[in-house]
PDB file of C-alpha atoms in Angstrom:
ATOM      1  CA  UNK A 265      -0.838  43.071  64.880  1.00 64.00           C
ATOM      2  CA  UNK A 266       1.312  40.189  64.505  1.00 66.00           C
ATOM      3  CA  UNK A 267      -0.290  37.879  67.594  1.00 73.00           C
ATOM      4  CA  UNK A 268       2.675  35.217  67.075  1.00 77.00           C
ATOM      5  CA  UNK A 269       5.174  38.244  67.138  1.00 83.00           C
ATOM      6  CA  UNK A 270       3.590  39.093  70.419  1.00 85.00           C
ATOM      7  CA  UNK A 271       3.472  35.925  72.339  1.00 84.00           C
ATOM      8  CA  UNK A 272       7.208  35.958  71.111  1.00 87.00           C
ATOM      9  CA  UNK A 273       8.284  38.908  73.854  1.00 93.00           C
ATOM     10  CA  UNK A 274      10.102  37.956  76.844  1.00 92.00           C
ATOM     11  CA  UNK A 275      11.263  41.204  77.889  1.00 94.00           C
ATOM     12  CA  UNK A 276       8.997  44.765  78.322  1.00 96.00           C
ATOM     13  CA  UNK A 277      10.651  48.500  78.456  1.00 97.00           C
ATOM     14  CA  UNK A 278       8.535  50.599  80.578  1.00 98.00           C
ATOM     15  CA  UNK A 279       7.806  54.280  80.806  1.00 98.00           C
ATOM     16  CA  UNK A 280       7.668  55.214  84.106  1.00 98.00           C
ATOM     17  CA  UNK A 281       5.593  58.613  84.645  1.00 97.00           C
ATOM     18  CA  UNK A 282       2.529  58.698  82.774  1.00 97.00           C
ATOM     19  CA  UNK A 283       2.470  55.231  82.715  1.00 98.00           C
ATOM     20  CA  UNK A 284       2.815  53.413  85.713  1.00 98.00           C
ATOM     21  CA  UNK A 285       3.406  56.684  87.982  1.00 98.00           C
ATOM     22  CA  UNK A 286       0.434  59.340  88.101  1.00 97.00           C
ATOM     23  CA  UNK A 287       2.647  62.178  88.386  1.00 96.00           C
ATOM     24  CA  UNK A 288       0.111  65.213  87.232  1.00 96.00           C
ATOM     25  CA  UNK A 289      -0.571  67.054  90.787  1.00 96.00           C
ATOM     26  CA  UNK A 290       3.466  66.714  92.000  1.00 97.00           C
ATOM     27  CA  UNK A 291       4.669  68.030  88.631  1.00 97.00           C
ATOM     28  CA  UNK A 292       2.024  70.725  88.438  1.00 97.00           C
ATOM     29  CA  UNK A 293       2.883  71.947  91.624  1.00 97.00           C
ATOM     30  CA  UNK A 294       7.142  71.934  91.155  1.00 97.00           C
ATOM     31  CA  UNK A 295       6.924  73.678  88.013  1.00 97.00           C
ATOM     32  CA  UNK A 296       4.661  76.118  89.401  1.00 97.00           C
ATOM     33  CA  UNK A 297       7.678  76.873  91.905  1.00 97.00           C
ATOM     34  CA  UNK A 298      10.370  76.705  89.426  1.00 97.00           C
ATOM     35  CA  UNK A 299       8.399  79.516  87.763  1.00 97.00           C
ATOM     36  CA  UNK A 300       7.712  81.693  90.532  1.00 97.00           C
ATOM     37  CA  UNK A 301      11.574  81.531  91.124  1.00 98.00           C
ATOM     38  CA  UNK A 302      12.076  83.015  87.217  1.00 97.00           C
ATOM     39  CA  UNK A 303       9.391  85.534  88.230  1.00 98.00           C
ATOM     40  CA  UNK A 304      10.716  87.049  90.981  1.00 98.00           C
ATOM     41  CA  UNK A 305      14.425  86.749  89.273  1.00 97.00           C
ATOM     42  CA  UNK A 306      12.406  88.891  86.623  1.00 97.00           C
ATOM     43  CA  UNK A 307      13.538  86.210  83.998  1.00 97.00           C
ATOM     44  CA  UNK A 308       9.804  85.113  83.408  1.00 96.00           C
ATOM     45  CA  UNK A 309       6.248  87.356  83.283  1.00 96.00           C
ATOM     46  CA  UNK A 310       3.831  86.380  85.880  1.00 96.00           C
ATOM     47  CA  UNK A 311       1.194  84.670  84.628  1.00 95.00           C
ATOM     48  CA  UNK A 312      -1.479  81.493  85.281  1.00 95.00           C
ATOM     49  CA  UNK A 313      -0.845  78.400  83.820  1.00 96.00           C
ATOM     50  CA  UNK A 314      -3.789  75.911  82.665  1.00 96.00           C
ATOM     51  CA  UNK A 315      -2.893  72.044  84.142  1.00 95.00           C
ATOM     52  CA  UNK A 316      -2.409  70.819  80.359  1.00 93.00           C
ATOM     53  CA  UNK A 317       0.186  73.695  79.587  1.00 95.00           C
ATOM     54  CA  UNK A 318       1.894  72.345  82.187  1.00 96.00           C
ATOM     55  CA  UNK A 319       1.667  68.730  81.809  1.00 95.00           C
ATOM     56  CA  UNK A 320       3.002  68.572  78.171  1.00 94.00           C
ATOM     57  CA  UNK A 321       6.272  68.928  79.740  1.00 95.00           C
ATOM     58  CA  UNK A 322       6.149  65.617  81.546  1.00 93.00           C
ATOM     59  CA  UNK A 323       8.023  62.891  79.372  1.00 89.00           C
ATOM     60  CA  UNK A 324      10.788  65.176  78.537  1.00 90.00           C
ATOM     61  CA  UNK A 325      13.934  65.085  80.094  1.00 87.00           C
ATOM     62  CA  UNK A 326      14.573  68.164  81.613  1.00 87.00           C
ATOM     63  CA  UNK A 327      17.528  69.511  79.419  1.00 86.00           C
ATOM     64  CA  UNK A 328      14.715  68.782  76.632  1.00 90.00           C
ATOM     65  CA  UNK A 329      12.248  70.525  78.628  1.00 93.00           C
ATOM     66  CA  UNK A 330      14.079  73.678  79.057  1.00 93.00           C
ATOM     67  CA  UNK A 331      15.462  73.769  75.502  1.00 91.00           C
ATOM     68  CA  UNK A 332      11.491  73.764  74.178  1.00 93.00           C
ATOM     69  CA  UNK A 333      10.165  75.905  76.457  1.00 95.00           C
ATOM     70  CA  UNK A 334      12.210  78.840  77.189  1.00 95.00           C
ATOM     71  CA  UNK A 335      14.956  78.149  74.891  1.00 94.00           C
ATOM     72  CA  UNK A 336      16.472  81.913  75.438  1.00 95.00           C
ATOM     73  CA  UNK A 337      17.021  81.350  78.774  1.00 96.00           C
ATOM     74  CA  UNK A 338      20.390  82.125  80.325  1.00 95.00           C
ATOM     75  CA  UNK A 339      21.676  78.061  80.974  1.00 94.00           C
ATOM     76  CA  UNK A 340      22.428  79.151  84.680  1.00 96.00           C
ATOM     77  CA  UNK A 341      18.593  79.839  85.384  1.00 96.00           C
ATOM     78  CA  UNK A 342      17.491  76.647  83.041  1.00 95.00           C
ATOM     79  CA  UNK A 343      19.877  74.738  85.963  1.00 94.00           C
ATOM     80  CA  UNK A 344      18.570  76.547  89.065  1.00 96.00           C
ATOM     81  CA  UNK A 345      14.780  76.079  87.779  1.00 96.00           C
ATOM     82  CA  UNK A 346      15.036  72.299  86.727  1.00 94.00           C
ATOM     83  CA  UNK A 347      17.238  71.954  89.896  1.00 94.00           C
ATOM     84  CA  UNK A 348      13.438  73.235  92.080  1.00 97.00           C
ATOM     85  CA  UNK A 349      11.560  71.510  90.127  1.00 95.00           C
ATOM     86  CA  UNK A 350      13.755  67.589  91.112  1.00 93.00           C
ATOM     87  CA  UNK A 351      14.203  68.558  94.470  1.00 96.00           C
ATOM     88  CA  UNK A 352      10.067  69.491  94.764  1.00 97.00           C
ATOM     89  CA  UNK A 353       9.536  66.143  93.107  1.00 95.00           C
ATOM     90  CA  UNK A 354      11.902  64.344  95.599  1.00 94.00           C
ATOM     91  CA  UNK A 355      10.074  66.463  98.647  1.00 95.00           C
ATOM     92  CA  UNK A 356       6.454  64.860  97.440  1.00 96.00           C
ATOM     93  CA  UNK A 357       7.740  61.285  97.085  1.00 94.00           C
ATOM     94  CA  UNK A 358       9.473  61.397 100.739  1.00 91.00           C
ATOM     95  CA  UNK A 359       6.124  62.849 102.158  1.00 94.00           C
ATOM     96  CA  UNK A 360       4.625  60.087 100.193  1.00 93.00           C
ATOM     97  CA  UNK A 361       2.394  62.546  98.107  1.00 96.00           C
ATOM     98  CA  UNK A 362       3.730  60.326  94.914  1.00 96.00           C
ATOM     99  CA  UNK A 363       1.028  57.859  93.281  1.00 97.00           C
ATOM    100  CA  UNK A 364       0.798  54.890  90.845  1.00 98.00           C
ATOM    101  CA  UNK A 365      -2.486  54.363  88.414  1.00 97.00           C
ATOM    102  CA  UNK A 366      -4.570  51.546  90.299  1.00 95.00           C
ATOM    103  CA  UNK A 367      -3.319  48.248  89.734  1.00 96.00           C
ATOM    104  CA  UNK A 368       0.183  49.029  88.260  1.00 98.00           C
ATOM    105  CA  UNK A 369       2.030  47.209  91.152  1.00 98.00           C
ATOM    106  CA  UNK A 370      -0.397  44.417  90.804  1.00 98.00           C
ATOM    107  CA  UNK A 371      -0.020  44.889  86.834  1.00 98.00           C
ATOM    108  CA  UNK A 372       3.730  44.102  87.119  1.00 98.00           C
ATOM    109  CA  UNK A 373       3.833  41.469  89.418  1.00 98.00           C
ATOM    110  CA  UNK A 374       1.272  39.571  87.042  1.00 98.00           C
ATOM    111  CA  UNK A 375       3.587  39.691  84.265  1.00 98.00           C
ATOM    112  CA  UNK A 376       6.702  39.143  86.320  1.00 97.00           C
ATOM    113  CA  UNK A 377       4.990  35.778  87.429  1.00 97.00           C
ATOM    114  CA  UNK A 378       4.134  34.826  83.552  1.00 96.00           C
ATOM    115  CA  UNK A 379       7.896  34.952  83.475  1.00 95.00           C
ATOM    116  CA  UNK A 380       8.779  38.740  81.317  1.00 95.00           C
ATOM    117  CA  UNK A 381      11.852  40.377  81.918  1.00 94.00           C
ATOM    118  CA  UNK A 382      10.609  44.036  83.218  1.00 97.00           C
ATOM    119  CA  UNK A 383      12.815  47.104  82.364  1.00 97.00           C
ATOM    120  CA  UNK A 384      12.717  50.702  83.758  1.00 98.00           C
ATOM    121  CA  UNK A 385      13.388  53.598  81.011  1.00 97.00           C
ATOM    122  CA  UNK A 386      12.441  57.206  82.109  1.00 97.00           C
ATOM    123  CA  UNK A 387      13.182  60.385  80.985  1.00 94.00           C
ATOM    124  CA  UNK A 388      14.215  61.226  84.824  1.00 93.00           C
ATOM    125  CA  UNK A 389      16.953  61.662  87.131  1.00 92.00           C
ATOM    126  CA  UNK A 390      18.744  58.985  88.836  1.00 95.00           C
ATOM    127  CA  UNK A 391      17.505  60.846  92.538  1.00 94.00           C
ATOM    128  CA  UNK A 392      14.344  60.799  91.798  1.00 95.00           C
ATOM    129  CA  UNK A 393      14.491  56.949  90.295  1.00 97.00           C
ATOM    130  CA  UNK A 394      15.859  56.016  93.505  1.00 96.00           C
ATOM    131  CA  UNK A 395      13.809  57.343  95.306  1.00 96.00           C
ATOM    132  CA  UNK A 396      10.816  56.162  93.674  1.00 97.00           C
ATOM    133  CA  UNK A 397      12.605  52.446  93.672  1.00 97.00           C
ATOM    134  CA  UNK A 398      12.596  52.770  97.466  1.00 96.00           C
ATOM    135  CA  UNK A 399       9.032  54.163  97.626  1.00 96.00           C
ATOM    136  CA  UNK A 400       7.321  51.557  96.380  1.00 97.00           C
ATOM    137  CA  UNK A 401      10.179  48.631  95.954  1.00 97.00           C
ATOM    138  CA  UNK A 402      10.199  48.905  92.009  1.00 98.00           C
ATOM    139  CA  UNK A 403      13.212  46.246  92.095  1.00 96.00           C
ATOM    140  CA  UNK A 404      10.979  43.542  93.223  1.00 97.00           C
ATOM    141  CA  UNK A 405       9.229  44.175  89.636  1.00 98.00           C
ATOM    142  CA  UNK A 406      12.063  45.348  87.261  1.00 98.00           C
ATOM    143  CA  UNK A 407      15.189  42.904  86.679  1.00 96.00           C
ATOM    144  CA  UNK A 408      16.907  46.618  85.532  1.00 96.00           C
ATOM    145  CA  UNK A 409      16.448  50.440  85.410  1.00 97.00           C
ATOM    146  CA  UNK A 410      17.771  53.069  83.494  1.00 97.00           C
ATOM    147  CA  UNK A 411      16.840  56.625  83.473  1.00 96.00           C
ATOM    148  CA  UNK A 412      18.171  59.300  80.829  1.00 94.00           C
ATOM    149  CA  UNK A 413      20.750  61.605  83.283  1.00 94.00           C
ATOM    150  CA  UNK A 414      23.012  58.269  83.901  1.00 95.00           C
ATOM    151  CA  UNK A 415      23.358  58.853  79.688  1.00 94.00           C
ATOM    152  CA  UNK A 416      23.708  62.683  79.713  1.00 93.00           C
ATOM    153  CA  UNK A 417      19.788  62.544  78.886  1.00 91.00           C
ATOM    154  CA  UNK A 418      20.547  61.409  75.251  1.00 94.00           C
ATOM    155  CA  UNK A 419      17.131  60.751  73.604  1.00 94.00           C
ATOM    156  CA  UNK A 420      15.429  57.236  74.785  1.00 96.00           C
ATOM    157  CA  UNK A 421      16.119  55.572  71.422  1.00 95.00           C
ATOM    158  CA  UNK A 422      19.808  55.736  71.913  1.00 95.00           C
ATOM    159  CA  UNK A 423      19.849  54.490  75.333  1.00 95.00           C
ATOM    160  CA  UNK A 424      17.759  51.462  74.020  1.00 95.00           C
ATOM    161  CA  UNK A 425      20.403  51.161  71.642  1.00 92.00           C
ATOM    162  CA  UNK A 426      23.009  50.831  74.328  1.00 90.00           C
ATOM    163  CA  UNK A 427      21.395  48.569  76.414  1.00 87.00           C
ATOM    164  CA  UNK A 428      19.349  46.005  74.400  1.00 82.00           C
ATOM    165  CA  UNK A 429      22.827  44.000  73.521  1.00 78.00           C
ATOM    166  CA  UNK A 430      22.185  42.615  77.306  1.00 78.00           C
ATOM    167  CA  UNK A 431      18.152  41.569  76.526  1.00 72.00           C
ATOM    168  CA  UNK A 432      18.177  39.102  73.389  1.00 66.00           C
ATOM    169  CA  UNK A 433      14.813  37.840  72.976  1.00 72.00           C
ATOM    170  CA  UNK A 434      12.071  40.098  71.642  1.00 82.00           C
ATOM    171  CA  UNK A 435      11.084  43.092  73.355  1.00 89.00           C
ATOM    172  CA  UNK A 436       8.582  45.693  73.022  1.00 95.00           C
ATOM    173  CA  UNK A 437       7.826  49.464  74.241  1.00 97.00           C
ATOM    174  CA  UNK A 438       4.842  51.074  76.704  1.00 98.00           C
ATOM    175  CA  UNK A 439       4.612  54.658  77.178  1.00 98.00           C
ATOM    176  CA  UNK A 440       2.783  57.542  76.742  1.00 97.00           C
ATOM    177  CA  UNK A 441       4.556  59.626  74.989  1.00 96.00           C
ATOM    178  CA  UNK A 442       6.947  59.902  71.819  1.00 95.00           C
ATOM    179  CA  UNK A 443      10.361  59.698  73.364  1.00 94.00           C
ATOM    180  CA  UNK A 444       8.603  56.139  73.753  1.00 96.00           C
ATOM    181  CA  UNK A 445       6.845  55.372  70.789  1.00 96.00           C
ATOM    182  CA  UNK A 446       9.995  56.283  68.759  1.00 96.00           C
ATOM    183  CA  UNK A 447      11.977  53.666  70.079  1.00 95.00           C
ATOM    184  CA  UNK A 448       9.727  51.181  68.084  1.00 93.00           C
ATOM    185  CA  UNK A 449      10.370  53.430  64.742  1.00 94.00           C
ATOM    186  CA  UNK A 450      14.080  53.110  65.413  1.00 94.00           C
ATOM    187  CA  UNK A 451      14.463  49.359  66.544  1.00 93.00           C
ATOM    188  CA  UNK A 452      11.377  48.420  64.995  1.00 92.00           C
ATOM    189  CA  UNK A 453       9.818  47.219  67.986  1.00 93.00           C
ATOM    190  CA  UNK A 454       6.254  47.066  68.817  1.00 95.00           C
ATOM    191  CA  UNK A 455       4.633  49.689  71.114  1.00 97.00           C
ATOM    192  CA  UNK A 456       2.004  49.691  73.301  1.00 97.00           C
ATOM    193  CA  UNK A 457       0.850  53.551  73.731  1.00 98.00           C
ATOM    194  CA  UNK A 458      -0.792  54.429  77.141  1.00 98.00           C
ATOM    195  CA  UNK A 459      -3.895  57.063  76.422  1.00 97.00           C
ATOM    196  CA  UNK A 460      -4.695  57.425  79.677  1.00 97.00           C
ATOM    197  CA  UNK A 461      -1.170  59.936  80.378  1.00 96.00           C
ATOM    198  CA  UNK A 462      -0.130  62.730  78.830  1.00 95.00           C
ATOM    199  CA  UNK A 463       0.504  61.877  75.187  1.00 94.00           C
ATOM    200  CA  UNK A 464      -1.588  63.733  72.674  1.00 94.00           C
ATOM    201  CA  UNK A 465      -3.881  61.768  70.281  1.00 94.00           C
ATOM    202  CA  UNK A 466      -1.281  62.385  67.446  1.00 95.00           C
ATOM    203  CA  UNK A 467       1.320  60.944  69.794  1.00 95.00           C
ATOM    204  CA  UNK A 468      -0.359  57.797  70.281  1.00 96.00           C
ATOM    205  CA  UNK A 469      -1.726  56.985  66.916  1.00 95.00           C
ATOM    206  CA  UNK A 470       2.027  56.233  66.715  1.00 94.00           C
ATOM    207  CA  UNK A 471       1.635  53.123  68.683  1.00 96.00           C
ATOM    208  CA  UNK A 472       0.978  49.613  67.543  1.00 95.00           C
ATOM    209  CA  UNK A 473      -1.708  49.201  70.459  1.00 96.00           C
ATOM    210  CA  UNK A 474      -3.328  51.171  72.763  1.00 97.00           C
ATOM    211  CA  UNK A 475      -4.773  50.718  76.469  1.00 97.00           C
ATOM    212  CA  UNK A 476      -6.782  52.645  78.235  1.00 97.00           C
ATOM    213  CA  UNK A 477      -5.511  51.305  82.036  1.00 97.00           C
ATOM    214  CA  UNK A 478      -2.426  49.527  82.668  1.00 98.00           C
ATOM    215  CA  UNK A 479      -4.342  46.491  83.388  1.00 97.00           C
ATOM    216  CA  UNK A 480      -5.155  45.908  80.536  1.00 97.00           C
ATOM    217  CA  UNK A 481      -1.843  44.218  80.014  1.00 97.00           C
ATOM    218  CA  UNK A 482      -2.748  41.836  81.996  1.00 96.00           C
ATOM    219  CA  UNK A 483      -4.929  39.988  79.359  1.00 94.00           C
ATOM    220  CA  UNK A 484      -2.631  41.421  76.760  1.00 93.00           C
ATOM    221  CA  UNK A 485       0.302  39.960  77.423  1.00 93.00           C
TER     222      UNK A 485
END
């Protein structure tokens, strides 16, 4: 790794679940919901689902989700089970059953104080982004965030593409999964892959660097 590259960056895209959000248990339980409503629609078998089946999903945005997983679905059902699974997501975070990783708030402010320009990029809707900013007052961290539905969910590259004519200096990528990592293959940025979410290990051997916690940026950066 270029070290003089790195002291270069001013300005950091962040993932947000995965990476500074611990969103296993919430997801877990609204897609379990979402299926039970294709069950008993008798769109879906009944079956049990291991956590990791279930967790692959989270990264993607949900038209991506949906198009991967049950592809043959009829795009009315794909609507009312993504619809469960945000409003399930938005239930948990008002009964504030949502969760960061230790030390990501503390994480943030650290590198807001060394003077980086923080930006949020999830795969998400802008409900549950809100709601989330709210929750734990992500706009006292982030000087801007995007999530993929205010772009019609267009992949994560693209929307980099759109907005990083308004950040200039150099700018680099954390996430944990490869919607993230490929924004450094197309802008040929450096990434920082997160191993403690829910990338694979073939996801992040795409990544420049890896961490383990998200304090670890702290001495990184």
């Amino acid at each position: 790794m270029d070290k003089a590259r790195l002291k270069a960056i001013r300005t950091l895209i962040f993932d947000y679940d995965g990476t500074l959000h611990d969103s296993r248990q919430n997801y877990i339980a609204a897609f379990k919901r979402a299926y039970r409503y294709l069950v008993a629609h008798q769109k879906a078998k009944p079956r049990e689902w291991q956590d990791d089946e279930i967790t692959k999903w989270l990264g993607y945005s949900s038209k991506e989700m949906w198009e991967n997983f049950m592809p043959d679905l009829a795009k009315e059902y794909q609507l009312a089970a993504s619809k469960i699974i945000g409003e399930t997501l938005l239930e948990k975070v008002l009964l504030k059953e949502a969760k960061l990783y230790p030390e990501a708030l503390e994480t943030l402010d650290n590198l807001k104080s060394k003077g980086y320009n923080l930006i949020f990029l999830s795969n998400c809707s802008e409900a549950y982004m809100q709601a989330h900013q709210e929750t734990f007052q992500l706009d006292r961290y982030f000087d801007e965030m995007y999530c993929s539905e205010q772009f019609n969910f267009i992949p994560k590259y693209e929307i980099v593409t759109l907005i990083k004519s308004e950040w200039q200096e150099e700018y680099l990528v954390i996430g944990d999964r490869i919607h993230d990592l490929e924004i450094g293959y197309y802008h040929q940025l450096i990434t920082i892959g997160c191993t403690y979410g829910f990338g694979t290990k073939a996801e992040m051997q795409q990544s420049d660097i890896r961490i383990n916690n998200i304090q670890e940026l702290q001495e990184l950066l």
